[in-house]
Amino acid sequence: MGCPLWVPWMDIKMNKYVEIITNLPIDRAFQYMVTGRETYPPEVGKRVYISFRGTKRVGYIVKIEDNPVCTDPKPLIDIIDEKPIFTQETISLAEWVKNNYFCSWGEALEAMIPGVLKRGKISVTTRTKEIPEKIVPTAPHIPNVEQKKVLKDIFECMDNKRHEVFLLHGITGSGKTEIYLQVMERVIVSGKSGIMLVPEISLTPQTVERFRSRFGDKVAVFHSNMLQSAKFQEWKRIRDGEVNVVVGPRSAVFSPFGNLGVCIVDEEHEPSYKQEDTPRYHAREVAIERARRQGVPVILGSATPALESYYKARNGDWRLVELTQRIEEKKLPKVKLVDMRMEFDTRVGKKVISRVMEEVLKKDIAKKCQALIFLNRRGFSTFVMCQKCGYVLKCSKCDSPMVFHQTKKELICHYCNRRFPPPAKCPTCMKESLLYKGVGTEKVERDLRKLLPTARIARMDSDTMSKRGAHACVLKDFKAHKLDIIVGTQMIAKGLDFPKVTGVGVISADSNLNLPDFRSGERTFNLITQVAGRAGRGDLGGEVIVQTYTPEHYAIKLAAKHDYKNFYLREIDARRALIFPPFTNLVKITVRSRIEEKVIKIAEKLAKLLREKISEENMLGPAPSPMVKLRGYYRWNILIKAKSREEIVKKLKTTLKGFRKGSDVFMAVDIDPMSL
Ligand code: ADP
Ligand code: ZN
């Protein structure tokens, strides 16, 4: 575009100065001057081009002022947008994110918009045509007694235009999604809009389908592997008021609705609501804050609420609403624990699938029913060990064993994707004595095919599901009963609602228990509950077989009994005793560098500095991170316990200002980390 000769808005008496935020990790705005020669008039929420320290950058207008604050403000290069991309509300929400999650205002703002807008592009020309799927419209179910009561409470809150946090604790298959749909319906009827967060769209395709079938083209959908241009189109439909429901992962919490009526967070306990790089926000917390500011309710739903959430609900900070029965009085499936130590003692040769599980699967197939087999590790053998010297083949860039993939005939590092062909000899003692150990989904699939030669089996993990649409395709075949069994990773753990699934198998319930993390018991409990919840959703009953080496562990025992409350009581005591969340906020500071000595030196220097501000008992470390080496970087952690998120963020921002660490050392501050 050439230089416009006449700018229509130049005549109007305008304010002459704007406060600009950029995405740099700098905690302040800079003032620029409006010249009147820009393409569009200035408005809060629009993007601009500025010259900053000699380079042209994109910035965002957060304020318009009449007077200069410094002597000689630089002029804007141009104003990019005709219409604002942020509202006053989202700008101030970003400010809240910055104050709570250790990032800059601009970094928080950029988390809210599609990628193409960050690069300053004015418009996206390619209009992507998503192939319109046939959507069969569905009508709402008539709520049962429990659902009615929950809906009454939520509606009453909505009608009084009040903010409240509802924790909807409902067992799997109790009709939580139906509640979300009916709440959303009411929001739409009242002329408002609603945000529906789901942990990961590709893991919950049926939820999306149900929203589409109820609300048709009023729904915008985001998923993480969507094309940038498609994301932008959906975002624009929301901004321009063409849709009033959005279903999406964590970033959908920032959807630019002007008249929000509700935020719903499904599977609120899911760690994927936490963003793992800057800004490291938690979408559940943002949803609550946004709803609070708008004076509207938030609904957090789960069969296994996060300990932190259930604690708040029991304490009366939030409102606990419950669904204790499955729809139409369907029973929760029986869960049987198989002690794999006994299994190996009484059986010749190690088998991945126990006799009990084998029997159940054979019965399912004979009855023309279906089954899901869950194992949270992909590949064939999960590690390769030398029988002579005990050496385990590890990735040279990560502190992690190499996983053998039979289909690709390669050893692959699951952290950095480094791969090479399996060696014939042990790299340390040079003997031909390598053993392939540990079980991944490929091995389970092979064994199942041997055990059940007539069964139609598919594997669902990120290796088989890398192609766009592969996931939906397998689920479609499963629904049409062209498949009998799916073996899979967490992809099959949640959200699936197939009435013919009577058998569910968990190959190894212990894999999470051994992680050095205070949430490992909680993760184990959640996973067993979620996976078990896939069974017996129709009229055919259900049976769940959980294989474990520690059947006596309370997380496994109580999950088998579907006993969330007792699990909570047990776990909350441990948290209280150790002062872990919800009894404190955690902060994890990770220092990393390719040079090991530097990491240690800087981590220690940092800890010393922090000790001047933070009491000894509230600081742990510095210590090597559980994954001490990752993608070529050595990592050390410092953990801080803090009463208030906002206070610790403020304290850290002032303390770390001017901290010298060298350009080859990196530092990340994670508030409320999901892993240690
Ligand atoms: P959840 O989200 O708690 O797992 P869903 O909302 O998916 O439960 O409900 C489980 C099944 O019961 C779904 O197939 C849903 O369509 C159906 N359902 C939900 N509520 C009702 C109702 N009131 N009457 C009949 N069927 C219902
Ligand atoms: Zn690696």
XYZ file of C-alpha atoms in Angstrom, residues 64-514:
451
model
C -4.551 7.084 24.814
C -3.356 10.317 26.418
C -3.572 14.029 25.805
C -0.180 14.938 27.152
C 3.336 13.633 26.693
C 4.963 11.978 29.708
C 8.492 12.358 28.414
C 10.108 15.287 26.669
C 10.339 13.974 23.167
C 8.168 10.934 22.398
C 8.939 9.155 19.131
C 6.260 9.066 16.437
C 4.377 5.895 15.569
C 5.367 4.299 12.266
C 1.780 3.261 11.581
C -1.445 1.905 13.019
C -2.145 -1.560 11.631
C -5.760 -2.278 12.515
C -9.005 -0.777 11.385
C -10.784 -2.468 14.303
C -9.215 -3.150 17.722
C -8.060 -6.708 18.376
C -8.219 -6.320 22.166
C -10.994 -4.896 24.290
C -10.436 -2.889 27.429
C -11.473 -6.037 29.264
C -8.927 -8.373 27.661
C -6.180 -5.779 28.060
C -6.809 -5.572 31.753
C -7.117 -9.362 31.996
C -3.649 -9.563 30.448
C -2.448 -7.224 33.151
C -3.781 -9.666 35.729
C -1.943 -12.514 33.978
C 1.283 -10.518 34.114
C 0.845 -9.867 37.826
C 0.197 -13.518 38.596
C 2.440 -15.496 36.274
C 5.769 -13.744 35.935
C 5.651 -12.472 32.391
C 5.383 -9.076 30.759
C 2.091 -7.434 29.858
C 2.897 -7.805 26.165
C 3.718 -11.492 26.510
C 0.353 -11.987 28.185
C -1.433 -10.040 25.449
C 0.189 -12.097 22.726
C -1.015 -15.320 24.315
C -4.535 -14.133 23.541
C -4.369 -13.779 19.781
C -3.722 -16.073 16.798
C -0.119 -16.260 15.617
C -0.645 -14.397 12.357
C -1.651 -11.252 14.227
C 1.577 -11.223 16.247
C 3.661 -10.870 13.149
C 1.835 -7.717 12.209
C 0.076 -9.091 9.151
C -2.935 -7.031 8.329
C -5.116 -9.700 6.902
C -4.963 -13.309 5.927
C -5.916 -13.743 2.312
C -6.343 -17.499 2.036
C -9.797 -18.324 3.216
C -9.448 -21.934 4.305
C -12.482 -24.014 3.587
C -12.849 -26.677 6.231
C -14.835 -29.483 4.645
C -18.257 -29.103 6.191
C -19.043 -32.297 8.056
C -22.617 -33.421 8.233
C -23.945 -32.494 11.626
C -27.028 -34.248 12.857
C -28.862 -31.821 15.133
C -29.756 -33.128 18.566
C -32.302 -31.994 21.132
C -31.563 -31.516 24.822
C -32.244 -34.442 27.157
C -34.811 -33.947 29.864
C -32.616 -33.521 32.945
C -32.864 -36.153 35.650
C -33.399 -35.248 39.299
C -29.732 -34.609 40.089
C -29.144 -32.659 36.896
C -32.230 -30.559 37.607
C -30.906 -29.556 40.983
C -27.491 -28.590 39.601
C -29.071 -26.609 36.775
C -31.376 -24.806 39.178
C -28.418 -23.615 41.250
C -26.488 -22.440 38.213
C -29.482 -20.751 36.569
C -30.334 -18.959 39.755
C -26.818 -17.554 39.862
C -27.033 -16.497 36.222
C -30.415 -14.850 36.657
C -29.122 -12.824 39.583
C -26.142 -11.743 37.491
C -23.819 -13.006 40.152
C -20.361 -14.442 39.948
C -19.835 -17.787 41.563
C -17.463 -20.684 41.051
C -19.290 -24.000 40.732
C -17.298 -27.164 41.109
C -19.332 -29.843 39.360
C -18.123 -33.128 40.757
C -19.817 -35.812 38.718
C -18.775 -39.402 38.208
C -18.009 -40.517 34.651
C -21.197 -40.787 32.597
C -23.301 -38.836 35.096
C -24.361 -36.215 32.562
C -21.923 -33.354 33.120
C -21.678 -32.549 29.427
C -25.466 -32.311 29.245
C -25.283 -29.714 32.038
C -22.729 -27.702 30.076
C -24.949 -27.825 26.997
C -28.034 -26.610 28.828
C -26.164 -23.828 30.596
C -24.751 -22.724 27.262
C -28.230 -22.794 25.731
C -29.487 -20.402 28.376
C -26.511 -18.107 27.857
C -27.219 -17.931 24.135
C -30.916 -17.289 24.655
C -30.049 -14.378 26.938
C -28.013 -12.873 24.109
C -24.637 -13.569 25.690
C -21.669 -15.751 24.789
C -19.971 -18.675 26.462
C -16.532 -20.214 26.615
C -16.184 -23.979 26.860
C -12.660 -25.129 27.646
C -11.634 -28.708 26.967
C -8.203 -30.144 27.725
C -7.279 -31.081 24.180
C -9.755 -31.191 21.337
C -8.270 -34.225 19.624
C -8.753 -36.134 22.876
C -12.364 -35.080 23.238
C -13.837 -35.192 19.731
C -17.193 -36.345 21.032
C -17.631 -33.267 23.213
C -17.068 -31.011 20.226
C -19.486 -33.057 18.174
C -22.150 -32.632 20.810
C -21.694 -28.863 20.938
C -21.864 -28.648 17.167
C -24.949 -30.810 16.981
C -26.716 -28.705 19.607
C -25.690 -25.216 18.457
C -24.786 -25.629 14.787
C -22.752 -22.823 13.268
C -22.983 -20.639 16.355
C -19.935 -22.572 17.592
C -16.315 -21.730 16.904
C -13.846 -24.540 17.505
C -10.123 -24.347 18.130
C -7.658 -27.158 18.183
C -3.963 -27.096 18.649
C -3.004 -28.652 15.318
C -5.204 -26.325 13.293
C -3.701 -24.252 10.480
C -2.770 -20.716 11.521
C -5.073 -19.244 8.903
C -7.999 -21.350 10.105
C -7.339 -20.248 13.673
C -7.430 -16.656 12.534
C -10.740 -17.160 10.714
C -12.337 -18.632 13.845
C -10.914 -15.840 15.982
C -12.367 -13.260 13.606
C -15.797 -14.876 13.737
C -15.709 -14.460 17.498
C -14.442 -10.873 17.432
C -17.058 -9.867 14.883
C -19.862 -11.418 16.897
C -20.720 -14.109 14.342
C -20.621 -16.903 16.917
C -21.480 -17.013 20.574
C -19.954 -20.268 21.728
C -16.319 -21.233 21.579
C -14.998 -24.713 22.283
C -11.268 -24.879 22.598
C -8.139 -25.599 24.612
C -6.644 -23.248 27.198
C -6.042 -20.218 24.968
C -9.778 -20.088 24.168
C -10.215 -18.573 27.634
C -9.072 -15.301 26.021
C -11.719 -15.343 23.279
C -12.648 -11.762 22.382
C -16.309 -11.930 23.362
C -17.783 -8.616 24.370
C -20.638 -10.027 26.424
C -19.483 -13.079 28.268
C -22.181 -15.100 30.014
C -20.301 -18.110 31.338
C -16.950 -19.912 31.414
C -16.993 -23.696 31.590
C -13.880 -25.761 32.211
C -14.325 -29.463 31.494
C -11.924 -31.916 33.173
C -10.700 -29.012 35.256
C -7.976 -31.165 36.858
C -6.125 -31.676 33.574
C -2.513 -30.480 33.565
C -2.827 -29.340 29.950
C -4.657 -26.226 31.186
C -1.286 -24.993 32.327
C 0.823 -23.419 29.605
C 4.357 -24.745 29.689
C 6.097 -21.721 28.240
C 5.817 -17.976 28.791
C 3.267 -16.820 29.773
C 2.883 -19.836 32.050
C -0.741 -19.208 32.986
C -3.340 -21.688 34.207
C -6.493 -21.441 32.096
C -8.740 -22.485 34.980
C -7.469 -19.597 37.103
C -7.802 -17.150 34.208
C -11.354 -18.371 33.566
C -12.266 -17.745 37.191
C -10.729 -14.276 37.177
C -12.371 -13.319 33.899
C -15.772 -14.509 35.087
C -15.304 -12.701 38.382
C -14.647 -9.431 36.591
C -17.694 -9.941 34.383
C -19.933 -10.991 37.246
C -20.834 -14.318 35.643
C -20.579 -17.926 36.840
C -17.760 -20.365 36.137
C -18.400 -24.079 36.027
C -15.510 -26.430 36.658
C -16.370 -30.031 35.916
C -14.568 -33.262 36.714
C -14.991 -36.798 37.952
C -11.701 -36.353 39.764
C -11.341 -32.688 40.733
C -7.879 -31.306 41.397
C -7.136 -31.517 45.117
C -6.809 -27.729 45.139
C -10.284 -27.312 43.658
C -12.054 -29.780 45.898
C -10.418 -28.179 48.908
C -11.792 -24.754 47.949
C -15.234 -26.207 47.339
C -15.309 -27.984 50.683
C -14.138 -24.842 52.425
C -17.022 -22.892 51.001
C -14.957 -20.571 48.771
C -16.575 -22.308 45.844
C -19.914 -24.042 45.497
C -19.856 -27.826 45.272
C -22.549 -29.369 43.079
C -22.636 -33.102 42.568
C -23.838 -35.802 40.230
C -23.461 -39.073 42.057
C -25.261 -41.448 39.696
C -24.702 -42.483 36.139
C -27.461 -41.614 33.686
C -30.363 -44.087 33.692
C -28.984 -45.794 36.769
C -26.218 -47.461 34.842
C -23.709 -48.916 37.236
C -20.106 -47.910 37.437
C -18.022 -50.822 36.167
C -16.456 -53.345 38.518
C -12.731 -52.764 38.780
C -10.505 -55.745 39.388
C -6.888 -55.327 40.448
C -4.404 -57.893 39.173
C -1.241 -58.198 41.246
C 1.430 -58.667 38.608
C 3.965 -59.957 41.158
C 1.695 -62.946 41.800
C 1.023 -63.308 38.105
C 4.732 -63.686 37.362
C 5.290 -66.030 40.290
C 2.654 -68.426 39.087
C 3.306 -68.335 35.398
C 6.074 -69.423 33.070
C 7.532 -66.595 31.009
C 6.719 -62.902 31.387
C 3.491 -61.950 29.717
C 2.255 -58.430 29.219
C -1.378 -59.432 29.426
C -2.456 -61.265 32.544
C -4.689 -64.320 32.451
C -7.565 -62.386 33.997
C -7.329 -59.672 31.366
C -7.073 -62.261 28.608
C -10.221 -63.968 29.833
C -12.205 -60.730 30.017
C -11.157 -59.744 26.510
C -12.090 -63.150 25.114
C -15.472 -62.840 26.760
C -15.975 -59.328 25.323
C -15.152 -60.494 21.823
C -17.375 -63.574 22.108
C -20.270 -61.339 23.238
C -19.641 -59.063 20.254
C -18.719 -56.237 22.579
C -15.729 -53.918 22.457
C -12.712 -53.157 24.609
C -10.150 -50.431 25.251
C -6.631 -51.246 26.423
C -4.654 -48.452 27.964
C -0.914 -48.004 28.377
C 0.710 -44.641 28.739
C 3.901 -45.518 26.845
C 4.344 -45.734 23.135
C 6.913 -47.801 21.292
C 7.783 -51.483 21.655
C 10.413 -51.767 24.392
C 10.713 -48.783 26.688
C 14.416 -49.287 27.412
C 17.413 -51.273 26.188
C 19.801 -52.675 28.762
C 23.062 -54.609 28.607
C 22.749 -57.932 30.382
C 26.486 -58.043 31.074
C 27.307 -54.562 32.385
C 23.851 -53.183 33.209
C 24.273 -50.163 30.947
C 21.000 -48.582 29.777
C 21.078 -46.885 26.396
C 20.312 -43.222 26.955
C 19.854 -40.217 24.729
C 23.046 -38.192 24.588
C 21.076 -34.950 24.847
C 18.535 -35.989 27.477
C 18.690 -37.841 30.740
C 16.256 -40.393 29.354
C 16.372 -44.003 28.078
C 16.003 -44.630 24.357
C 12.744 -46.360 23.397
C 12.737 -49.109 20.781
C 10.104 -48.714 18.057
C 9.596 -51.900 16.090
C 7.554 -50.449 13.232
C 10.296 -47.930 12.507
C 13.133 -50.257 13.581
C 14.675 -47.394 15.500
C 15.586 -46.261 18.968
C 13.842 -42.948 19.649
C 14.211 -40.422 22.440
C 10.704 -39.375 23.473
C 11.928 -36.006 24.712
C 13.979 -34.670 21.806
C 13.058 -37.115 19.038
C 16.694 -38.095 18.436
C 16.772 -41.459 16.664
C 19.220 -44.088 15.486
C 19.196 -47.774 14.501
C 19.574 -50.240 17.379
C 23.251 -51.157 17.900
C 24.349 -54.807 17.739
C 26.659 -54.461 20.735
C 26.612 -52.697 24.065
C 28.385 -49.368 23.522
C 30.308 -49.668 26.822
C 31.386 -53.323 27.171
C 31.096 -54.192 23.472
C 29.329 -57.493 24.202
C 26.396 -58.667 22.150
C 24.166 -58.823 25.157
C 21.527 -56.123 24.775
C 18.117 -56.880 26.206
C 14.929 -55.122 25.121
C 12.895 -54.404 28.229
C 9.767 -52.571 29.273
C 6.417 -52.561 27.537
C 5.026 -50.029 25.096
C 1.809 -49.933 23.087
C 3.421 -51.653 20.069
C 4.236 -54.708 22.152
C 0.748 -54.793 23.652
C -0.730 -54.643 20.174
C 1.455 -57.521 18.992
C 0.567 -59.679 22.000
C -3.146 -58.968 21.604
C -3.040 -60.018 17.970
C -1.427 -63.280 19.023
C -3.935 -63.895 21.810
C -7.012 -62.902 19.850
C -6.306 -63.694 16.203
C -9.846 -62.962 15.039
C -10.222 -59.641 16.801
C -9.982 -56.436 14.793
C -7.448 -54.300 16.616
C -6.173 -50.761 16.148
C -3.472 -48.839 17.972
C -3.949 -45.211 18.887
C -0.886 -43.273 19.971
C 0.986 -40.306 18.597
C 2.936 -42.648 16.266
C -0.130 -43.976 14.474
C -2.145 -40.769 14.795
C 0.277 -38.264 13.305
C -1.746 -37.773 10.129
C -4.537 -35.210 10.208
C -7.860 -36.966 10.589
C -6.399 -40.370 11.531
C -7.832 -40.044 14.999
C -11.391 -39.305 13.888
C -11.141 -42.135 11.380
C -10.287 -44.808 13.966
C -13.007 -43.559 16.289
C -15.520 -43.673 13.454
C -14.611 -47.289 12.693
C -14.835 -48.140 16.357
C -18.257 -46.544 16.631
C -19.439 -48.515 13.580
C -18.018 -51.633 15.255
C -15.579 -52.268 12.435
C -13.008 -52.556 15.223
C -13.185 -54.635 18.387
C -10.275 -53.334 20.417
C -8.306 -50.113 20.564
C -4.925 -50.128 22.272
C -3.835 -46.626 23.127
C -2.147 -43.999 25.248
C -3.933 -41.102 26.993
C -5.676 -40.495 23.688
C -8.236 -43.087 24.731
C -8.344 -42.255 28.424
C -10.984 -39.574 28.459
C -14.189 -38.361 26.961
C -14.987 -41.402 24.835
C -18.573 -42.537 25.119
C -19.099 -45.874 23.337
C -22.008 -47.927 24.664
C -20.625 -51.246 23.404
C -17.388 -50.968 25.384
C -17.697 -53.502 28.177
C -14.043 -54.265 28.810
C -11.306 -51.848 29.767
C -7.759 -52.886 30.568
C -4.981 -50.881 32.198
C -1.665 -52.573 31.421
C 0.369 -50.840 34.086
C -1.209 -48.657 36.736
C 2.095 -47.862 38.430
C 3.910 -45.839 35.783
C 2.924 -42.489 37.310
C 3.443 -43.559 40.901
C 7.185 -43.688 40.556
